[in-house]
Backbone as numpy.savetxt, mean C-alpha at the origin, in Angstrom:
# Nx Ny Nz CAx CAy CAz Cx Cy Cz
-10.97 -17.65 15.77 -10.69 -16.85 14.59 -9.35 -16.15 14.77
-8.70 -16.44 13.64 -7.07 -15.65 13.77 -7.17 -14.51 13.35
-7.46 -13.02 13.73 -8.03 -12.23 13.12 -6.56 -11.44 12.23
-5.35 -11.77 12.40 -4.01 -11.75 11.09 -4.08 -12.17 10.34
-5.12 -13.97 10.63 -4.61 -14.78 9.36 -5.46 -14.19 8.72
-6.91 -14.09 9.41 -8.12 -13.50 8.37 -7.87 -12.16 7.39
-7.10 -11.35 7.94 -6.81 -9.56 7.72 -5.98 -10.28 6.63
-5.20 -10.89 6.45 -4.30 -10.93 5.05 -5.27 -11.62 3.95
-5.61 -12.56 4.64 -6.93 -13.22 3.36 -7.61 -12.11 2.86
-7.95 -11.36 3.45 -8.97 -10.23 3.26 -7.72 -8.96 2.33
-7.06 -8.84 2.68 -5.92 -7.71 2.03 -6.01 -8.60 0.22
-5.57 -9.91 0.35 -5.50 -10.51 -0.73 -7.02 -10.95 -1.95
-7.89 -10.81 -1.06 -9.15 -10.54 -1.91 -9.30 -9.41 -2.56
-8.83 -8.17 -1.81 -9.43 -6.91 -2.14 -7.97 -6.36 -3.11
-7.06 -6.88 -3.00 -6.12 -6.54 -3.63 -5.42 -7.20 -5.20
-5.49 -8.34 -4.28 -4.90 -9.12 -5.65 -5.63 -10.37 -6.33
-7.23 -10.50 -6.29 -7.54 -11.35 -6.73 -8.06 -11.13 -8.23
-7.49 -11.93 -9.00 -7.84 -11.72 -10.78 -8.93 -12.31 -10.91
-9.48 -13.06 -10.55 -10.90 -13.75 -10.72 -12.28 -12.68 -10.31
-11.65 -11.88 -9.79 -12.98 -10.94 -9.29 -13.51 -10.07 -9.79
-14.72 -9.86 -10.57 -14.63 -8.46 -11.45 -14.95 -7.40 -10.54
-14.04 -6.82 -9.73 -13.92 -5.37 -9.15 -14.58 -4.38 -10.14
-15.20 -3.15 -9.52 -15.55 -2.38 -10.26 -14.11 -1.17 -10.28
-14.36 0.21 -11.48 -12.88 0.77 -11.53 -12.71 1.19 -10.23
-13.20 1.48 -9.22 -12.43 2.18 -8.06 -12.04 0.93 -7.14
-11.90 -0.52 -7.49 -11.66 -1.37 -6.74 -12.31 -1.89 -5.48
-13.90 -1.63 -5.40 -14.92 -2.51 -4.28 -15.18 -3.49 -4.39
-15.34 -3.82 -3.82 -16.05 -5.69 -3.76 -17.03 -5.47 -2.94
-18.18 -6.20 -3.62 -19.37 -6.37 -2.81 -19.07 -7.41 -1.30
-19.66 -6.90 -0.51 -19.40 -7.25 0.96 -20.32 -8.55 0.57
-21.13 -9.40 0.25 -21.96 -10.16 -0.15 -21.45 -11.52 -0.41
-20.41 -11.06 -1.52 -19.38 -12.05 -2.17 -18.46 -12.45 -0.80
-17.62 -11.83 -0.14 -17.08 -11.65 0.56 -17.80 -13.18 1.75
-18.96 -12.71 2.46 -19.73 -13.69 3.07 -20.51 -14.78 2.69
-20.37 -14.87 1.11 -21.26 -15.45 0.46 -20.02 -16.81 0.27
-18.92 -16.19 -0.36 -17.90 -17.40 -0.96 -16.89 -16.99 -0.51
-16.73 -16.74 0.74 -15.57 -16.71 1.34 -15.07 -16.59 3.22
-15.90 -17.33 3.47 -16.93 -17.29 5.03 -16.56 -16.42 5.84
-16.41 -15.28 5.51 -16.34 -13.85 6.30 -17.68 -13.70 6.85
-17.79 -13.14 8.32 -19.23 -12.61 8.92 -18.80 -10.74 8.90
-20.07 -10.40 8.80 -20.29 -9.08 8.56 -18.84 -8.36 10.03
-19.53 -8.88 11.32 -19.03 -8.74 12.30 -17.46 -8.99 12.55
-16.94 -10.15 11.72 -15.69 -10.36 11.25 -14.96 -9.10 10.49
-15.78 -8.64 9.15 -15.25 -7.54 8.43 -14.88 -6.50 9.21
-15.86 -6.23 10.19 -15.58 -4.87 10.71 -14.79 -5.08 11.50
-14.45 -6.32 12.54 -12.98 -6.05 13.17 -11.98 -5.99 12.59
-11.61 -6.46 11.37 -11.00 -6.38 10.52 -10.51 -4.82 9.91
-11.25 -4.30 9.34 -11.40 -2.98 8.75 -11.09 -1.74 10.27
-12.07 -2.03 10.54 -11.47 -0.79 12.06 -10.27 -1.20 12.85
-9.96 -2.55 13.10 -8.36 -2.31 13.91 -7.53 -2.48 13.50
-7.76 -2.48 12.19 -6.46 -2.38 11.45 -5.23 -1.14 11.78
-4.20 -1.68 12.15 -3.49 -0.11 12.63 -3.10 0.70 11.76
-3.01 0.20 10.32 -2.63 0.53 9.80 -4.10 1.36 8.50
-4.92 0.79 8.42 -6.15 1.47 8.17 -6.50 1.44 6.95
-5.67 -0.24 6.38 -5.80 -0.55 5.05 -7.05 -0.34 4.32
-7.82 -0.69 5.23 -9.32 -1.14 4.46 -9.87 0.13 4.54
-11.87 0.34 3.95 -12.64 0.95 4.10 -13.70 0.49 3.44
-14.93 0.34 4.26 -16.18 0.29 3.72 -16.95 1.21 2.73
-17.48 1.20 1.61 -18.15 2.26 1.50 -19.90 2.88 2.40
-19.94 4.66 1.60 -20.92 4.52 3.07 -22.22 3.97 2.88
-22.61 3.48 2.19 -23.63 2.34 1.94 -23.37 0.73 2.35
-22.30 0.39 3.26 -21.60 -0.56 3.76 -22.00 -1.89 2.96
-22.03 -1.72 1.81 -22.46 -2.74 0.68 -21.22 -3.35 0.09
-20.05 -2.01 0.42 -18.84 -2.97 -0.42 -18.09 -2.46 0.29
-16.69 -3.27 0.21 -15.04 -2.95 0.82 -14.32 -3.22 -0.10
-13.46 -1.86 0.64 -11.72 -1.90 -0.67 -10.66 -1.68 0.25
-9.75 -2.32 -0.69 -8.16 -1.54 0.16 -8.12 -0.31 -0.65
-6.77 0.33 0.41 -6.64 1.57 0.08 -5.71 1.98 -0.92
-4.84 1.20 -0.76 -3.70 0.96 -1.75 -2.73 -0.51 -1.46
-1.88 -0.54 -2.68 -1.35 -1.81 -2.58 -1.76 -2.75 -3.83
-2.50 -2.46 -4.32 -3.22 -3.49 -5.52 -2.30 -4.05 -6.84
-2.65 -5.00 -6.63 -1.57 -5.60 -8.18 -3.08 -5.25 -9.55
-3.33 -5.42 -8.84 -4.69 -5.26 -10.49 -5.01 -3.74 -10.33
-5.24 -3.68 -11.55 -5.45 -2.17 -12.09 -6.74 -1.49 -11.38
-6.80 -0.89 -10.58 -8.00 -0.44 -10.49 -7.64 1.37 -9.80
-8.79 2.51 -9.64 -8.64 3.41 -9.17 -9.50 3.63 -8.02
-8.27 4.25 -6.71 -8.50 4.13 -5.66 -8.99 5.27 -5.36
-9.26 6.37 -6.43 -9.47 7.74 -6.39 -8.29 8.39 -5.34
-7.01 8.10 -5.80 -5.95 8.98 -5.35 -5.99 10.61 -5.77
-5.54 11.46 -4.49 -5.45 12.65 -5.12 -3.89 13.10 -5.01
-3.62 13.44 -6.21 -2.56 14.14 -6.67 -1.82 15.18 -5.27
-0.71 14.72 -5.10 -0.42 15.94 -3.71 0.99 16.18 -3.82
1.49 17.53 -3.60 2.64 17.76 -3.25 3.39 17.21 -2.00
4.62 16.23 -1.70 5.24 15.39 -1.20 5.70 16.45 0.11
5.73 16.18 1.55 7.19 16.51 2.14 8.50 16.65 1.66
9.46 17.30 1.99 10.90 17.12 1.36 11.57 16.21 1.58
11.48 15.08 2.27 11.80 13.54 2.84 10.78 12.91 3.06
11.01 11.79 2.59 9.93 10.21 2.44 10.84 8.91 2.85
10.58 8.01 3.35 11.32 7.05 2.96 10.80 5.54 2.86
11.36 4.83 2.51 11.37 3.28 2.10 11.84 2.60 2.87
11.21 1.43 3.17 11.54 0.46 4.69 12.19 -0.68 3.55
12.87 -1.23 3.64 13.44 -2.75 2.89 14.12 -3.56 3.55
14.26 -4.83 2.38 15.19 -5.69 3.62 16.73 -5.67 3.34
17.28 -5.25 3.93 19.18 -5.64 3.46 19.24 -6.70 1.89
18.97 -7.64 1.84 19.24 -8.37 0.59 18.56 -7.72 -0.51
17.32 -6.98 -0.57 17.29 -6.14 -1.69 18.18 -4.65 -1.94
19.24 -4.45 -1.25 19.70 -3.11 -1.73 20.07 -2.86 -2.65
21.43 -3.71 -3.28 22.11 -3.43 -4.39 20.96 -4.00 -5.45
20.18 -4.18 -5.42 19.49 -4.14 -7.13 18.34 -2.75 -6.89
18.30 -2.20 -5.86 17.74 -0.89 -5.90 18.67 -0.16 -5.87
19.92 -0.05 -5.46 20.98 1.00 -5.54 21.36 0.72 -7.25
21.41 -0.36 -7.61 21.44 -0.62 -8.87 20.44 0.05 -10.08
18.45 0.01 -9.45 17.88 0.17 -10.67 16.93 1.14 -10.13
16.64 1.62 -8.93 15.89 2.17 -7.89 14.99 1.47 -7.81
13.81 1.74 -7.12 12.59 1.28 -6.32 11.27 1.39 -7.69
11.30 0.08 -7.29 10.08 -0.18 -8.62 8.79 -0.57 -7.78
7.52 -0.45 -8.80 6.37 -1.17 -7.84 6.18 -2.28 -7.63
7.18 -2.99 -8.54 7.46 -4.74 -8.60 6.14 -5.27 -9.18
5.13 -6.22 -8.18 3.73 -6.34 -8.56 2.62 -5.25 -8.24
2.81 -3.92 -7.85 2.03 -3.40 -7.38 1.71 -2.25 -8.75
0.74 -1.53 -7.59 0.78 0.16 -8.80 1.81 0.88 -8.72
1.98 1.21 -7.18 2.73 2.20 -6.89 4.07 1.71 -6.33
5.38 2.57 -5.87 6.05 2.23 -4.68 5.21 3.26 -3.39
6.10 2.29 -2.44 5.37 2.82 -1.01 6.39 3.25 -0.39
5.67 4.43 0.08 6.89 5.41 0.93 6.09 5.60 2.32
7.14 6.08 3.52 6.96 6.89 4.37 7.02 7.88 4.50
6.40 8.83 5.39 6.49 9.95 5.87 7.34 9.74 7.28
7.61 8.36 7.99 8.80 8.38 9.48 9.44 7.06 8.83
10.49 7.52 10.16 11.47 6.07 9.49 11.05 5.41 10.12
10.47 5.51 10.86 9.85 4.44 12.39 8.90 3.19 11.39
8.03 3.77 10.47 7.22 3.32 9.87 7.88 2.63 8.32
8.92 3.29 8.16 9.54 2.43 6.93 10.34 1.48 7.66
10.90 1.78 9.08 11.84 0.41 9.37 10.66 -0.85 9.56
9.70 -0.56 10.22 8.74 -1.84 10.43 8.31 -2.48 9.54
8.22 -1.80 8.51 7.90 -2.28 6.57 8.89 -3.17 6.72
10.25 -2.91 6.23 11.22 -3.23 6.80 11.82 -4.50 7.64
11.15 -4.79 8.11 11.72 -5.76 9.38 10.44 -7.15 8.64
9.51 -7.09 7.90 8.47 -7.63 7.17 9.67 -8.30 6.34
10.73 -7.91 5.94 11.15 -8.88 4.63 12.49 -9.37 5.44
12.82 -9.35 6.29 13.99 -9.21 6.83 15.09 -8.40 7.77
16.22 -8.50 7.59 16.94 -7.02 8.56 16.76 -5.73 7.95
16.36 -4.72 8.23 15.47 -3.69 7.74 16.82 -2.57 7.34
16.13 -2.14 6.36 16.97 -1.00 5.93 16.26 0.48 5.53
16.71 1.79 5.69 15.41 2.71 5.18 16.90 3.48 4.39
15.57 3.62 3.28 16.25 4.74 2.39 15.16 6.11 2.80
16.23 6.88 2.48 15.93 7.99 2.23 15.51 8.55 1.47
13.99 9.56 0.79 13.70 9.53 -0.70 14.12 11.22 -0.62
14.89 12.07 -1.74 14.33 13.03 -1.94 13.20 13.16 -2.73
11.66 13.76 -1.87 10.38 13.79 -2.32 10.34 14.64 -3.03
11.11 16.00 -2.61 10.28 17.51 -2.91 10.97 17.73 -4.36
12.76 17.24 -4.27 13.11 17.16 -5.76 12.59 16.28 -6.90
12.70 15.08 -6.58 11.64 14.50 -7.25 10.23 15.15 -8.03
9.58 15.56 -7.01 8.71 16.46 -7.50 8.55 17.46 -7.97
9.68 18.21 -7.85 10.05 19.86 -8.76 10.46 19.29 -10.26
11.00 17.88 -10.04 11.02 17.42 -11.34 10.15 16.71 -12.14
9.19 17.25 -11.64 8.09 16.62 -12.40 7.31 15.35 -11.93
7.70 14.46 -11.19 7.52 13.03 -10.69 5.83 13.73 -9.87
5.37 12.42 -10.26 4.19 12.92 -9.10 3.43 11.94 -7.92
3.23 12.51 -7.09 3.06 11.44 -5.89 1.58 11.68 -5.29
0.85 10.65 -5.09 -0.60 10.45 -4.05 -0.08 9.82 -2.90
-0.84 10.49 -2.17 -1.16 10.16 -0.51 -2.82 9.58 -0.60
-2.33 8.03 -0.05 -3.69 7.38 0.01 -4.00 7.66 1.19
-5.58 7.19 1.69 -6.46 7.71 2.42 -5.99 7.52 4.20
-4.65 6.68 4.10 -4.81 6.23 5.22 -3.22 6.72 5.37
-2.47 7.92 4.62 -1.16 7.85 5.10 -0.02 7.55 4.51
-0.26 6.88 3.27 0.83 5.93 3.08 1.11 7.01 1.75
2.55 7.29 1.15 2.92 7.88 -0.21 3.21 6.84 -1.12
2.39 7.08 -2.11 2.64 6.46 -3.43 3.23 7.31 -5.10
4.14 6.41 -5.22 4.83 7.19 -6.69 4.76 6.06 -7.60
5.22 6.37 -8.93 5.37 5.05 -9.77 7.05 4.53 -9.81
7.72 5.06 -9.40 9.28 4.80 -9.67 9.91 6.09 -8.58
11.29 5.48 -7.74 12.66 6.45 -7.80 13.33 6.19 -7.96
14.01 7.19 -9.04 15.38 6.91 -9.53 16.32 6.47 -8.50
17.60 5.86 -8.79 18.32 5.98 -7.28 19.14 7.45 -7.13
18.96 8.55 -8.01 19.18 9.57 -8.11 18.95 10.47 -7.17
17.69 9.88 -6.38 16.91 10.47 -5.50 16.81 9.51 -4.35
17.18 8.77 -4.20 17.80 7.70 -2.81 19.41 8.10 -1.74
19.16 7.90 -0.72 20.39 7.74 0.30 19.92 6.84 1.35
21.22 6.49 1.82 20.98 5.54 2.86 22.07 6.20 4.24
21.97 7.68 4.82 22.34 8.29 5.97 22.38 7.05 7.39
């Protein structure tokens, strides 16, 4: 068992599959999962717990799993509304800059954009698409201006848009 190759299969069920009727907070019955898609229970959970990053979560009736964020389909992850740090940043690859210095940071297919709280953690995003680049977000202005940002369960900042108004690349 490739437990990477499996963890992305599994990211891509819980995230982006249109065929699935998810309920609104985005679970999937663990059932389906082993039923039509040959996951073992024992599989899920290595999956879900070593994740380093801590995408997943069971609910506590261990009947269903969701990601935490990341989703192209509409669903609610029960984000809570939070006031930002005064720096965030964005991991990318060099060939996307100038159309974000151009239009800023969109969610592309997603809900949100994804930010950091270290650069350590936006360069490794980062190094995922290519030679890595981190922007710099101002969070806290952003947010005095109204913009509003969730922190999902596992860390990660989510907004719907930054201007490049609120971007540097120090």
């Amino acid at each position: 068992m490739n437990i990477t190759r499996r963890s992305c299969k599994l990211a891509f069920l819980l995230r982006h599959d249109r065929a699935y009727p998810f309920d609104v907070h985005g679970w999937r019955a663990i059932s389906d999962l082993l039923e039509h898609h040959g996951f073992t229970m024992e599989e899920l959970s290595k999956i879900v717990e070593s994740n380093n990053k801590r995408r997943f979560e069971f609910s506590e009736d261990m009947q269903y799993v969701r990601a935490r964020q990341g989703h192209s389909i509409p669903v609610d992850v029960e984000l809570n509304e939070c006031v930002p740090p005064s720096i965030l940043f964005h991991g990318t690859a060099e060939h996307f800059v100038s159309d974000i210095l151009k239009d800023g940071l969109k969610s592309q297919n997603r809900l949100h954009v994804h930010l950091s709280s270290t650069i350590e953690t936006a360069l490794n995003v980062g190094k995922r698409h290519g030679t890595p680049v981190v922007f710099k977000v101002d969070s806290l202005k952003m947010h005095k201006d109204g913009v509003k940002f969730y922190l999902s369960r596992n860390g990660v900042w989510l907004t719907d848009f930054v201007a490049t108004e609120y971007l540097s690349m120090d």
